[in-house]
Coordinates of C-alpha atoms in Angstrom, one line a residue:
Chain A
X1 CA -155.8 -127.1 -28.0
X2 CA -158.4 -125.1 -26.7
X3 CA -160.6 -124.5 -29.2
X4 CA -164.3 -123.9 -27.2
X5 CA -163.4 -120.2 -26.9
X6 CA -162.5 -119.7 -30.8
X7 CA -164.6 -116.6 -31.3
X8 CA -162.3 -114.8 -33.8
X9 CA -163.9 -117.8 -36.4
X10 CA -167.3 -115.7 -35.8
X11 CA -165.9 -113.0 -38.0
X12 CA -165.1 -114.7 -41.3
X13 CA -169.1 -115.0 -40.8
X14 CA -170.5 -112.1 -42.2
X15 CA -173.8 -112.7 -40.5
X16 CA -172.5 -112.2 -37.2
X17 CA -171.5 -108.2 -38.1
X18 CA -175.4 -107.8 -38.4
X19 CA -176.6 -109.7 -35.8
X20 CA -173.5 -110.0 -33.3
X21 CA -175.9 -111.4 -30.7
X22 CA -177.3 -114.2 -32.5
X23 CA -176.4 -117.9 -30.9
X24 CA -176.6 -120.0 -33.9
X25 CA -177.2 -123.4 -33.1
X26 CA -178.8 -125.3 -36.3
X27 CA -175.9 -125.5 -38.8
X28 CA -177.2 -129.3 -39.2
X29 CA -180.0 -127.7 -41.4
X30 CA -177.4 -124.9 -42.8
X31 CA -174.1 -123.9 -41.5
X32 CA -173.4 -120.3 -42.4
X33 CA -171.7 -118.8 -45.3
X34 CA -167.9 -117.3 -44.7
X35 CA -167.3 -114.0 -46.4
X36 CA -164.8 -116.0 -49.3
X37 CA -168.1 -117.7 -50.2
X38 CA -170.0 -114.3 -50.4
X39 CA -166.7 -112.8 -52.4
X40 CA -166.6 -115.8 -54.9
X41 CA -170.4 -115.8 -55.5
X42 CA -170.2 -112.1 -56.2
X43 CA -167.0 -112.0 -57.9
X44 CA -168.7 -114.5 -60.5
X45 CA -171.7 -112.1 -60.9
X46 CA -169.7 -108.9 -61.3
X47 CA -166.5 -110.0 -62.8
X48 CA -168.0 -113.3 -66.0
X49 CA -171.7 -113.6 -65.0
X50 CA -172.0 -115.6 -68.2
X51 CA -173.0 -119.2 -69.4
X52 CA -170.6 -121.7 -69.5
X53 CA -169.7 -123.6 -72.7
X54 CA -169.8 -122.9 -76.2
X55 CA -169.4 -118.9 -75.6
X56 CA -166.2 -117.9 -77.6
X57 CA -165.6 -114.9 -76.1
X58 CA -163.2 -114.1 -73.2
X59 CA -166.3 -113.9 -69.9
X60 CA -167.4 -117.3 -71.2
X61 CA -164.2 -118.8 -71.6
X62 CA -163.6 -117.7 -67.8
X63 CA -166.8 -118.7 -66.5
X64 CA -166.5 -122.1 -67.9
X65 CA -163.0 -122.4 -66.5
X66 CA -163.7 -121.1 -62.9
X67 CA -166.7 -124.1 -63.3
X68 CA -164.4 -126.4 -64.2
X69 CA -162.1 -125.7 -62.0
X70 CA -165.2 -125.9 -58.9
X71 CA -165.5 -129.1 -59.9
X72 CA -162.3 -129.7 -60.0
X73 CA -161.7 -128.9 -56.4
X74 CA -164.7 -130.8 -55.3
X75 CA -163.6 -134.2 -57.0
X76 CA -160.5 -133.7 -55.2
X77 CA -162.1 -133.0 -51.9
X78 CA -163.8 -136.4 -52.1
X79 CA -160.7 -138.3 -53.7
X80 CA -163.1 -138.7 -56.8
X81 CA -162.4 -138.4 -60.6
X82 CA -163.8 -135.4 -62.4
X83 CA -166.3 -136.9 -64.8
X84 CA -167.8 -138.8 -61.5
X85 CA -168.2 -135.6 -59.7
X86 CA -172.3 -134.3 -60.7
X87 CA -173.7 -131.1 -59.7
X88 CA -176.7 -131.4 -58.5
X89 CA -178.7 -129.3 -56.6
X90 CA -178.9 -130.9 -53.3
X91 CA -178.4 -134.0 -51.3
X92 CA -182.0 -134.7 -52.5
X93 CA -181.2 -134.0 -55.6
X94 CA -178.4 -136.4 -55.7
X95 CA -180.1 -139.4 -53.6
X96 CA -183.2 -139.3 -56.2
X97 CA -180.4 -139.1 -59.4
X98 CA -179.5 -142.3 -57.3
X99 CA -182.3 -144.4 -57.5
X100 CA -182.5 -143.0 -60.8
X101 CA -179.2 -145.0 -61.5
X102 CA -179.4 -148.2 -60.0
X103 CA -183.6 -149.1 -60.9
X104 CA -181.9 -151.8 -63.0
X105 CA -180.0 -153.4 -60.6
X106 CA -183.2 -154.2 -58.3
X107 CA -185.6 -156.9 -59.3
X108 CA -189.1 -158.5 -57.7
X109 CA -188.5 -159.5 -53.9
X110 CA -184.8 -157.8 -54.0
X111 CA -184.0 -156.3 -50.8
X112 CA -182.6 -152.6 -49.9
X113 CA -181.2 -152.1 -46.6
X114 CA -181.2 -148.6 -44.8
X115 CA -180.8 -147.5 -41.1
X116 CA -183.7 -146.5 -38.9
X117 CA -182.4 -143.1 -39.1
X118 CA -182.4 -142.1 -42.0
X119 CA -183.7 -138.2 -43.5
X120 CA -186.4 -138.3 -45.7
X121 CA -184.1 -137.9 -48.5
X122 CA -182.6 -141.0 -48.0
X123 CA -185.8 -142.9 -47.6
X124 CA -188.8 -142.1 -50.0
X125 CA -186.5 -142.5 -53.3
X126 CA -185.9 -146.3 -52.3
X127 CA -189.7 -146.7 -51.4
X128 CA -190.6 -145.3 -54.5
X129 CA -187.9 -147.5 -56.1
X130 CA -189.0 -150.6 -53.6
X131 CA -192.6 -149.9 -54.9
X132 CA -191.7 -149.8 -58.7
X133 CA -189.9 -152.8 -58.4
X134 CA -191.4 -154.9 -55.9
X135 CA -188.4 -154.9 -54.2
X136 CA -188.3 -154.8 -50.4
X137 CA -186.8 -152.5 -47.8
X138 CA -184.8 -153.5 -44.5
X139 CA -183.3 -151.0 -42.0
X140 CA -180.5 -151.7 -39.8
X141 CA -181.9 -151.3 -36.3
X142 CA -180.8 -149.0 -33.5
X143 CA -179.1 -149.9 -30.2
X144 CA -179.0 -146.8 -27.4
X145 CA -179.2 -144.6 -30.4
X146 CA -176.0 -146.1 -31.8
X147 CA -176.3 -148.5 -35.1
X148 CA -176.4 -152.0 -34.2
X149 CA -173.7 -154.2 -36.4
X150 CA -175.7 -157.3 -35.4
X151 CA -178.7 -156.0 -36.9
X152 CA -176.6 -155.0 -40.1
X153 CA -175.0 -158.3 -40.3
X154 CA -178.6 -160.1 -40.0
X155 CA -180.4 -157.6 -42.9
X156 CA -177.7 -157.1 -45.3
X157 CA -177.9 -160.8 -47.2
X158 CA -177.8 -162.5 -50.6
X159 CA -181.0 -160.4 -51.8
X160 CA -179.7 -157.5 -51.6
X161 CA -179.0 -155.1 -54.1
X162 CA -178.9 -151.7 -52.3
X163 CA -177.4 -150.7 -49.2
X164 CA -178.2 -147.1 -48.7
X165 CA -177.1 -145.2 -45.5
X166 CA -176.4 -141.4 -43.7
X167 CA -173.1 -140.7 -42.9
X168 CA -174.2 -139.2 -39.9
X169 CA -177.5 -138.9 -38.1
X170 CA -179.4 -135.4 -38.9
X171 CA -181.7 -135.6 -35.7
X172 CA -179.3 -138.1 -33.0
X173 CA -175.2 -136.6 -34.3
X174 CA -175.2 -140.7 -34.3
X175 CA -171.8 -141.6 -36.3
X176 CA -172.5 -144.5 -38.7
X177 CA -169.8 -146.9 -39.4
X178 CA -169.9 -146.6 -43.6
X179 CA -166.9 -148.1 -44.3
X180 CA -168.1 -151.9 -41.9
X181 CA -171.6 -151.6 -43.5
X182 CA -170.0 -150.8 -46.7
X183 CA -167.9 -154.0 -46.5
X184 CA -171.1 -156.3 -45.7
X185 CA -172.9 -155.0 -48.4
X186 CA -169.6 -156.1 -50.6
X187 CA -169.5 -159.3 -49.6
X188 CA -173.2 -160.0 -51.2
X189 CA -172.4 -158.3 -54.0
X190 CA -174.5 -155.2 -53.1
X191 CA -174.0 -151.1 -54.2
X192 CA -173.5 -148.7 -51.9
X193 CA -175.2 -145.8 -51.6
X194 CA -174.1 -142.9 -48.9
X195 CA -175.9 -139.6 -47.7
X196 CA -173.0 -137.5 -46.5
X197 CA -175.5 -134.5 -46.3
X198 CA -174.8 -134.4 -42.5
X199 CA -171.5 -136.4 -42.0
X200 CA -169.2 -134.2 -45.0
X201 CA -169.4 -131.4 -42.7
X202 CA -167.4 -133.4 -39.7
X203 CA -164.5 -135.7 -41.0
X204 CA -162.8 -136.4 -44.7
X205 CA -164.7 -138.5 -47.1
X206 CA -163.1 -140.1 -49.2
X207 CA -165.0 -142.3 -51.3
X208 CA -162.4 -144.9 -52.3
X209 CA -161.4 -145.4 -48.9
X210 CA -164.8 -145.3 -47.6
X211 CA -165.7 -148.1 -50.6
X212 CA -168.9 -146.8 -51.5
X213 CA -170.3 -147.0 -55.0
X214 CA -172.7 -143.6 -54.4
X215 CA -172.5 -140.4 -52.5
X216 CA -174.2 -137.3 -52.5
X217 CA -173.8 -133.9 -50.4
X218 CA -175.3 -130.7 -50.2
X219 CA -173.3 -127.2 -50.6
X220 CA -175.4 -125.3 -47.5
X221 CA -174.1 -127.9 -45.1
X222 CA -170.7 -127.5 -46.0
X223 CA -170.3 -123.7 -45.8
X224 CA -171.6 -123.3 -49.4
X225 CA -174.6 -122.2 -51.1
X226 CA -178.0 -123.5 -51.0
X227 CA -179.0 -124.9 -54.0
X228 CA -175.8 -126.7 -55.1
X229 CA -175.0 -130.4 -54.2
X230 CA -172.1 -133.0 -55.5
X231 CA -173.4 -136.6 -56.5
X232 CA -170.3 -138.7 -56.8
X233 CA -171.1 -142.1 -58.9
X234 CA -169.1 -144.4 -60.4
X235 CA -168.4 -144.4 -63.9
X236 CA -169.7 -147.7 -64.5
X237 CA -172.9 -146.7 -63.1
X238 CA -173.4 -143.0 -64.6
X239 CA -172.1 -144.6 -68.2
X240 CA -174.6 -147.4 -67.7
X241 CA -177.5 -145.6 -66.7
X242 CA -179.5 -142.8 -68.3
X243 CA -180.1 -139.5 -68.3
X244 CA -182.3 -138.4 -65.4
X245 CA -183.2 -135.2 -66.9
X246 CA -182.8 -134.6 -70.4
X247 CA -182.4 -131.5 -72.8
X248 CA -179.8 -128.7 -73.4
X249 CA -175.8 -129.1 -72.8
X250 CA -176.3 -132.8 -71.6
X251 CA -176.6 -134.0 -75.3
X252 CA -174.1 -135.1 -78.3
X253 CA -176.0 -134.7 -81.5
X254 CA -179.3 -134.3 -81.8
X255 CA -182.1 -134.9 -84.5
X256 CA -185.5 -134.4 -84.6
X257 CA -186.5 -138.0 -84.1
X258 CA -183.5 -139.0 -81.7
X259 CA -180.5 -138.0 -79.5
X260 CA -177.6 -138.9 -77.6
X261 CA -175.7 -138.4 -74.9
X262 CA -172.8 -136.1 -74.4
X263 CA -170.0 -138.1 -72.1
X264 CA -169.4 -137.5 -68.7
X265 CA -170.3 -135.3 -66.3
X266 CA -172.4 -133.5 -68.5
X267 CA -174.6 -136.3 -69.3
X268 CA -175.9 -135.5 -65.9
X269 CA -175.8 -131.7 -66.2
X270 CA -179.4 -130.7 -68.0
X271 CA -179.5 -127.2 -68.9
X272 CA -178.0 -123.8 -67.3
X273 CA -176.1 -125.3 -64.0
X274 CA -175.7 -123.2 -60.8
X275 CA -172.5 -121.9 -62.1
X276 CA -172.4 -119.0 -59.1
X277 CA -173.4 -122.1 -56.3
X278 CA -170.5 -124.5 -58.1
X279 CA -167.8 -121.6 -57.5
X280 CA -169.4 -121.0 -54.1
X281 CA -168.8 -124.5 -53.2
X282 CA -165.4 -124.6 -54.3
X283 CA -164.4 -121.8 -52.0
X284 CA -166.4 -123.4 -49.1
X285 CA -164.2 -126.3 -49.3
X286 CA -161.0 -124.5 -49.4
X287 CA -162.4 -122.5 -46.7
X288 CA -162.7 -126.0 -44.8
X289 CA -159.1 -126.8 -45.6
X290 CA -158.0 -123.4 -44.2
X291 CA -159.7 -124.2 -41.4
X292 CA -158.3 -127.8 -41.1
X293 CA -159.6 -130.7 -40.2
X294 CA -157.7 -131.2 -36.9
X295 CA -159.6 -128.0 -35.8
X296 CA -162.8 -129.0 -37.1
X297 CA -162.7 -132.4 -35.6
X298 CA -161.5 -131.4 -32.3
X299 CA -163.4 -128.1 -32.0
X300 CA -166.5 -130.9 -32.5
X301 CA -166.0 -133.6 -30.0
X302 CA -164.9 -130.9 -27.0
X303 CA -168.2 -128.8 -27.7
X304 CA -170.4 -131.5 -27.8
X305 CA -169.0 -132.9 -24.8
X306 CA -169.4 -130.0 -22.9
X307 CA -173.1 -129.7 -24.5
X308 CA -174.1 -133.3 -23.8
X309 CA -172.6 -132.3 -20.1
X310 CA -174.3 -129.3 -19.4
X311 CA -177.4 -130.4 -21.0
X312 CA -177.7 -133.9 -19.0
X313 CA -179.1 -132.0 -15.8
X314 CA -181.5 -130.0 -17.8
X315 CA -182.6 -131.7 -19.9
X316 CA -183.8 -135.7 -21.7
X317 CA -180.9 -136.4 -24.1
X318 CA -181.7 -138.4 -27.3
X319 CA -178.9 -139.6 -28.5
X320 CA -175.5 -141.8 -27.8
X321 CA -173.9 -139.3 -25.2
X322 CA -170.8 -140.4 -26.0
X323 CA -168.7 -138.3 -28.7
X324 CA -167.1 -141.1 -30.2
X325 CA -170.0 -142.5 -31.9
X326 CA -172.3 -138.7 -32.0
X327 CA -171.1 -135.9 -33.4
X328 CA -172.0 -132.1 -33.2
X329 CA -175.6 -132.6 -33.0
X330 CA -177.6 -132.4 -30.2
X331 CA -180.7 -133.5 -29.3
X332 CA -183.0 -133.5 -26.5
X333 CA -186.8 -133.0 -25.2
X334 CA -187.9 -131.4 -22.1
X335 CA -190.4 -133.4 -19.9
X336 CA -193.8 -131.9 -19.6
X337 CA -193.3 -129.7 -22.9
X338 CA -193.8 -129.6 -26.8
X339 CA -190.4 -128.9 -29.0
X340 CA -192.1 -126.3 -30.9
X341 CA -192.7 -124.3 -27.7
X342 CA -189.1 -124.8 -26.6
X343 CA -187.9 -123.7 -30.2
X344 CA -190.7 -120.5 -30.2
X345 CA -189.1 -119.5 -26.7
X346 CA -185.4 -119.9 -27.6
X347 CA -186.4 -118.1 -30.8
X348 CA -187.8 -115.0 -28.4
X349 CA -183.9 -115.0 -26.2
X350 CA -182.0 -115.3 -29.8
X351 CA -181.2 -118.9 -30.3
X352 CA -181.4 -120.7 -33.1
X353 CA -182.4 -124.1 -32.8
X354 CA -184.3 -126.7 -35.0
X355 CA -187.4 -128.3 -33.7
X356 CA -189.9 -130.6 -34.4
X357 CA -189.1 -134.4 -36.8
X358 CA -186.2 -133.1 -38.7
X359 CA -187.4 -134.8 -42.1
X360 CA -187.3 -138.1 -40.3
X361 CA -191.1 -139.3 -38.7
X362 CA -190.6 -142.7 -39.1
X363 CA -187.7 -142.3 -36.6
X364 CA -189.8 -140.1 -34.4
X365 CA -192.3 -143.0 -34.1
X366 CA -189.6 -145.7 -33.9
X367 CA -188.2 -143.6 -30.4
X368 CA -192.1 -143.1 -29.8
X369 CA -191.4 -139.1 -29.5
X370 CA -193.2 -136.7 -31.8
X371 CA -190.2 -134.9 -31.9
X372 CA -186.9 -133.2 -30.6
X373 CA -185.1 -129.9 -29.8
X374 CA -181.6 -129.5 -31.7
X375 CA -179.0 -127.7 -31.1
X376 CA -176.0 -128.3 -33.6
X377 CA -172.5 -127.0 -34.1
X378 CA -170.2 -125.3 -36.9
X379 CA -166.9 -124.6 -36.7
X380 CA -167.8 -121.0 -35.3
X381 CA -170.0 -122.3 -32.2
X382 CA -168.6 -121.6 -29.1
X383 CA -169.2 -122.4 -25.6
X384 CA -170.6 -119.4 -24.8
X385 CA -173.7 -120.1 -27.8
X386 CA -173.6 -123.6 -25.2
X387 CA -174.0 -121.3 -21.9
X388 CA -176.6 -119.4 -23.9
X389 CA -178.5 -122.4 -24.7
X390 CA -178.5 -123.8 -20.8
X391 CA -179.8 -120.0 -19.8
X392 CA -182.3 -120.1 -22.6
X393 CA -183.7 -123.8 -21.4
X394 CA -183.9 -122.2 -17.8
X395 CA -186.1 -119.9 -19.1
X396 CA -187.8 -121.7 -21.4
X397 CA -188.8 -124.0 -17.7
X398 CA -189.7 -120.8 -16.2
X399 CA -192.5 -119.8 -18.9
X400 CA -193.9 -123.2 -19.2
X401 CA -193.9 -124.0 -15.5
X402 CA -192.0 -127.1 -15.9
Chain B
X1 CA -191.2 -111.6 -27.6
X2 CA -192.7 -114.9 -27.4
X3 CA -193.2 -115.9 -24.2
X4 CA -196.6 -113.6 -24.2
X5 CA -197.6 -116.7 -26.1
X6 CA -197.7 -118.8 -23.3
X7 CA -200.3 -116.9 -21.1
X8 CA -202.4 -119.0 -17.9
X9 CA -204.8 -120.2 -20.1
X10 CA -202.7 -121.4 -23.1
X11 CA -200.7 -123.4 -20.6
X12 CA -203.9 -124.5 -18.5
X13 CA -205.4 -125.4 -21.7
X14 CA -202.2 -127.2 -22.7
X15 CA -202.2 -129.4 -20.0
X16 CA -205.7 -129.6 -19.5
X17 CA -207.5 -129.2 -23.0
X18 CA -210.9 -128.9 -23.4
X19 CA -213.3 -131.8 -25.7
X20 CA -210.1 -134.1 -25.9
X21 CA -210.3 -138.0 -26.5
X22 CA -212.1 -140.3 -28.8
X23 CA -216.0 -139.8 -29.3
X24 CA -217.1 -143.8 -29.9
X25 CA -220.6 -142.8 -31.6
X26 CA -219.7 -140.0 -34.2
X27 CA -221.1 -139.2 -37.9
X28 CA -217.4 -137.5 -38.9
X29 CA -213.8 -138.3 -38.0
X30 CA -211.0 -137.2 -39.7
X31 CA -207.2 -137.1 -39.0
X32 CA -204.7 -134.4 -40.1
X33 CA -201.3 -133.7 -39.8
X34 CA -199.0 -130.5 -39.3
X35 CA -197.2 -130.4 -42.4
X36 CA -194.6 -128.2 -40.9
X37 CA -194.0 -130.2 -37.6
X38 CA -195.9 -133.6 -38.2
X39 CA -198.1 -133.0 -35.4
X40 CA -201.6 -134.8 -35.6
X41 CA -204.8 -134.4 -34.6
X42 CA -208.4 -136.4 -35.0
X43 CA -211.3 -134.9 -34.8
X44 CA -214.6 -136.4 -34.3
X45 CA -218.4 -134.4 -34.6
X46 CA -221.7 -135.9 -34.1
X47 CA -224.7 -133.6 -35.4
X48 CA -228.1 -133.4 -33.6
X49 CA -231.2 -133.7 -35.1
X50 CA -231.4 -129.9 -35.8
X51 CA -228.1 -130.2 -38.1
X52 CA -226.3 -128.6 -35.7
X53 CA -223.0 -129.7 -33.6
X54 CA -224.5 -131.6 -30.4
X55 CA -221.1 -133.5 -29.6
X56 CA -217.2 -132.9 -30.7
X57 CA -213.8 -134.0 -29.3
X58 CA -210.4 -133.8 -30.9
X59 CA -207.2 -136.5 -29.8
X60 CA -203.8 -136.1 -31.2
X61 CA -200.4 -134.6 -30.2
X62 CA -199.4 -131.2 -30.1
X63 CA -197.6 -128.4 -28.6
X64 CA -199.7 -126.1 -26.4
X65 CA -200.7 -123.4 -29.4
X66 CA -201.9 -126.2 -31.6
X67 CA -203.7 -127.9 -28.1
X68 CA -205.2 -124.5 -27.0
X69 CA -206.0 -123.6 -30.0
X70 CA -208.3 -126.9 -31.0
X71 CA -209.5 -127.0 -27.4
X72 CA -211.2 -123.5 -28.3
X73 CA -212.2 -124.3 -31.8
X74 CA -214.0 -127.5 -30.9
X75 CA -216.1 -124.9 -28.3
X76 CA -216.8 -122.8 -30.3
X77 CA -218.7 -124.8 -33.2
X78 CA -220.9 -126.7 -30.8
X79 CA -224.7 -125.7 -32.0
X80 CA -223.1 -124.5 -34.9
X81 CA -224.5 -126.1 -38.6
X82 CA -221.9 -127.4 -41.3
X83 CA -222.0 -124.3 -43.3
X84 CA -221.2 -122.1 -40.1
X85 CA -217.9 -124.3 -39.4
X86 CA -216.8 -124.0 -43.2
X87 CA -217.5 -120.3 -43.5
X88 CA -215.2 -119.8 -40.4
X89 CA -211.7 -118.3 -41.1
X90 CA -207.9 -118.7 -39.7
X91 CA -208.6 -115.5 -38.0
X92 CA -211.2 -116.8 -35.9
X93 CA -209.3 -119.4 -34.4
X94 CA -206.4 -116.9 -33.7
X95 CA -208.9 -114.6 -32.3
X96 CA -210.1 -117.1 -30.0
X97 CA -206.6 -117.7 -28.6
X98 CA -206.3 -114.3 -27.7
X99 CA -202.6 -114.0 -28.6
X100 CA -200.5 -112.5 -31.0
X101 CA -199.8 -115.5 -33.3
X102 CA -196.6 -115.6 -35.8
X103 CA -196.1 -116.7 -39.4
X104 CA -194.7 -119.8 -38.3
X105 CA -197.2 -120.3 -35.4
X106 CA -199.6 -120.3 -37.8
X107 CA -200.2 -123.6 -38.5
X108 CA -200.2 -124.8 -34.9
X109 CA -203.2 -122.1 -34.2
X110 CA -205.2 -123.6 -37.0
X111 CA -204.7 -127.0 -37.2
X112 CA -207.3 -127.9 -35.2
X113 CA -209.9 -125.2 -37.5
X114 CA -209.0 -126.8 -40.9
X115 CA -209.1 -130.4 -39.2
X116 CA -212.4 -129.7 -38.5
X117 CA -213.5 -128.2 -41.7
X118 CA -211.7 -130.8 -43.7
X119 CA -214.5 -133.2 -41.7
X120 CA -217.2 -131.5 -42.3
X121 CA -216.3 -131.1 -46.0
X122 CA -215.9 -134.8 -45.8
X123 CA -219.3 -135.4 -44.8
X124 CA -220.7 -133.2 -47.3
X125 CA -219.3 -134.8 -49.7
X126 CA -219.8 -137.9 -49.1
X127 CA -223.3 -137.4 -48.8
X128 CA -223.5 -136.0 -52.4
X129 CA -221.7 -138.8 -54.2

């Protein structure tokens, strides 16, 4: 299958009508919408743009079920029940809910394990938590960019409670290998906690199979909406735990002195949800399956190859280099220059890149580089957005003199 | 278009800037960081006995905006008093650059301004407690 050339994926994007020139390279920060996204968000505010729940009439009863029925869709997706499936509005969203849910489980001098790499997101809830508790966090080294299984096996140990890690590198494409970490963190006895925010975009999940106890995902990565996310939780741990936020349509009777809780999901649902972004999601994941995940998967590695190979000359590569352990994400620095001017000048030829930390500075400082340029992939990149990248970093040497 | 950003001087300044490193005998220092791209810079003033700017230098990373740009601010407010740096605007850094400067450029061109002002505000507070 060739599937570098694929450019009749470019028009389920309805950006690409306005702006056919644009190279889009930074769907690791938010892959475009496809037009059955737009056409489910809209049909939901033309056709029942009601509340959910509680409405007797006909829109309401529709809007609740086409809710439902996103959620449905997304438990599925994930191989998860439906009452563990929470909206949430972000991976953020969903790796703070986290913490939220296992403070209990972490006592003084209890350790939490993460990986050098991890996005902001995944970090500062389990300092916070670390703080609160006077617990103590580990990270799982890094070897050539790659995660190193020795360190994992030497961190991971009887004290901890929490092993939280990224599917998938934001700022290196680096591949983590959930499902070994996830069964050293089993054999202490510890939870698991995974940020698929980068990783759901590029292979199944499948949380039993991938034996983790937490996971949480954002809609705009996946073809969806911004402000919609999934947190999948176990029962055990949503039932245990309370309510992170607290008022209408999460509630079972209220009185003026007291309240409790209304049962799964909604427990976890606070007031007016993103109905429109639920439905959104829904039809970016069955946009997905139309797709395939042969395609997706395949379309990946070969691009990145041939990006990793193009770029090598050019350019410093950060990252593995090798496509079995990084996926569509790459990045790189150019020698003698600042990424913010590489990103300003790629800007100025129409390429869309990312630049600067990526919501991860402790890594930054771990590399010792203040930053990187990257370029990352969706299922409509092509290698000609590649060949415009290389002519762009030709010029982008020409105007700096480097 | 972008590349009239990077003009001789911004580049010369870039890789040459003007006032950098660490001043050992200083009555302010104070460190700040890009929230938008975690750059950082330090600045350190020493006042004469006039009250005005006698020495300055800046140290830090940046990309050559946020490097031409301090180079030119820390000129500038040399004989200048504490209430001349604080009364100084984003537009006078961006003026001094010379170059048209965009909304997310923005930060890089005054980095180096507020830095500053955040030390002499530091000083003047201190002094008050």
């Amino acid at each position: 299958m060739n599937t570098l050339t694929q450019t009749n994926i470019k028009k389920d994007f309805p950006v690409f009508l306005k702006h056919p020139d644009l190279v889009y390279l930074d769907t690791g920060a938010s892959a475009l919408t496809p037009q059955p996204v737009v056409d489910a968000i809209t049909r939901y505010y033309t056709d029942f743009p009601v509340n959910i729940h509680r409405g007797m009439y006909d829109l309401s009863q529709q809007a609740t079920e086409h809710y439902d029925a996103a959620r449905r869709t997304v438990a599925q997706f994930l191989n998860a029940s439906f009452e563990e499936t929470i909206f949430t509005s972000g991976t953020t969203h969903g790796l703070n809910l986290a913490a939220h849910l296992l403070e209990n489980t972490v006592q003084k001098g209890d350790v939490i394990v993460l990986t050098r790499m991890e996005h902001h997101a995944n970090l500062i809830p389990w300092q916070r938590l670390a703080k609160k508790r006077g617990a103590v966090l580990r990270f799982i080294e890094l070897k050539d960019y790659a995660v190193d299984m020795d360190s994992a096996r030497g961190v991971i140990d009887e004290r901890t409670k929490i092993v939280a890690v990224t599917m998938m590198s934001n700022v290196l494409g680096t591949k983590v290998p959930v499902r070994e970490i996830a069964a050293l963190a089993r054999h202490v006895g510890a939870v698991v906690v995974v940020d698929a925010a980068q990783g759901v975009v590029h292979e199944p999940v499948d949380v039993q199979a991938l034996d983790c106890d937490i996971l949480a995902l954002s809609g705009h990565k996946l073809y969806g909406p911004c402000g919609i996310g999934v947190l999948y939780a176990k029962k055990a741990l949503l039932e245990a735990a309370e309510p992170f936020f607290t008022g209408g349509d999460m509630i079972r009777h209220v009185t003026y002195e007291d309240a409790s809780w209304a049962d799964l999901p909604n427990k976890f649902e606070a007031g007016t949800q993103h109905i429109s972004g639920a439905i959104g999601l829904a039809a970016a994941i069955d946009y997905i399956r139309g797709i395939g995940w042969d395609f997706i998967q395949t379309h990946e590695a070969e691009l990145t190859k041939y990006a990793i190979d193009q770029l090598r000359e050019l350019v410093t590569l950060v990252g593995t280099c090798d496509t079995h352990t990084q996926g569509g994400v790459v990045s790189f620095l150019i020698d003698g220059t600042h990424p913010h001017d590489v990103g300003d000048i790629l800007a100025g030829q129409g390429i869309a890149v990312r630049v600067g930390h990526h919501c991860a500075m402790p890594l930054m400082r771990y590399l010792n580089i203040t930053g990187t340029v990257r370029a990352s992939f969706g299922v409509y990149s092509t290698k000609e957005d590649v060949d415009a990248l290389i002519r762009g970093i030709r010029h982008v040497k020409e105007v700096l003199h480097v | 278009m972008s590349d009239e950003l990077y003009r001789d001087m911004i580049l010369e300044l870039y890789r040459n800037p003007l006032n950098k490193g660490v001043l050992p005998d200083y009555d302010a220092k104070y460190q700040d960081f890009s929230t938008s791209c975690g750059d950082d810079v330090t600045v350190y003033m020493k006042w004469g006995s006039d009250g005005r700017i006698e020495f300055i230098s800046h140290d830090g990373i940046g990309c050559a905006i946020s490097q031409a740009a301090v180079s030119l601010v820390t000129d500038a407010v040399k004989g200048k008093t504490k209430e001349e740096i604080l009364a100084m605007k984003d537009t006078d850094a961006i003026t001094l650059l010379g170059i048209p400067i965009s909304h997310t450029r923005h930060a890089c061109a005054t980095l180096g301004l507020f830095t500053l002002q955040k030390a002499v505000q530091s000083v003047k507070d201190s002094a008050e407690i």
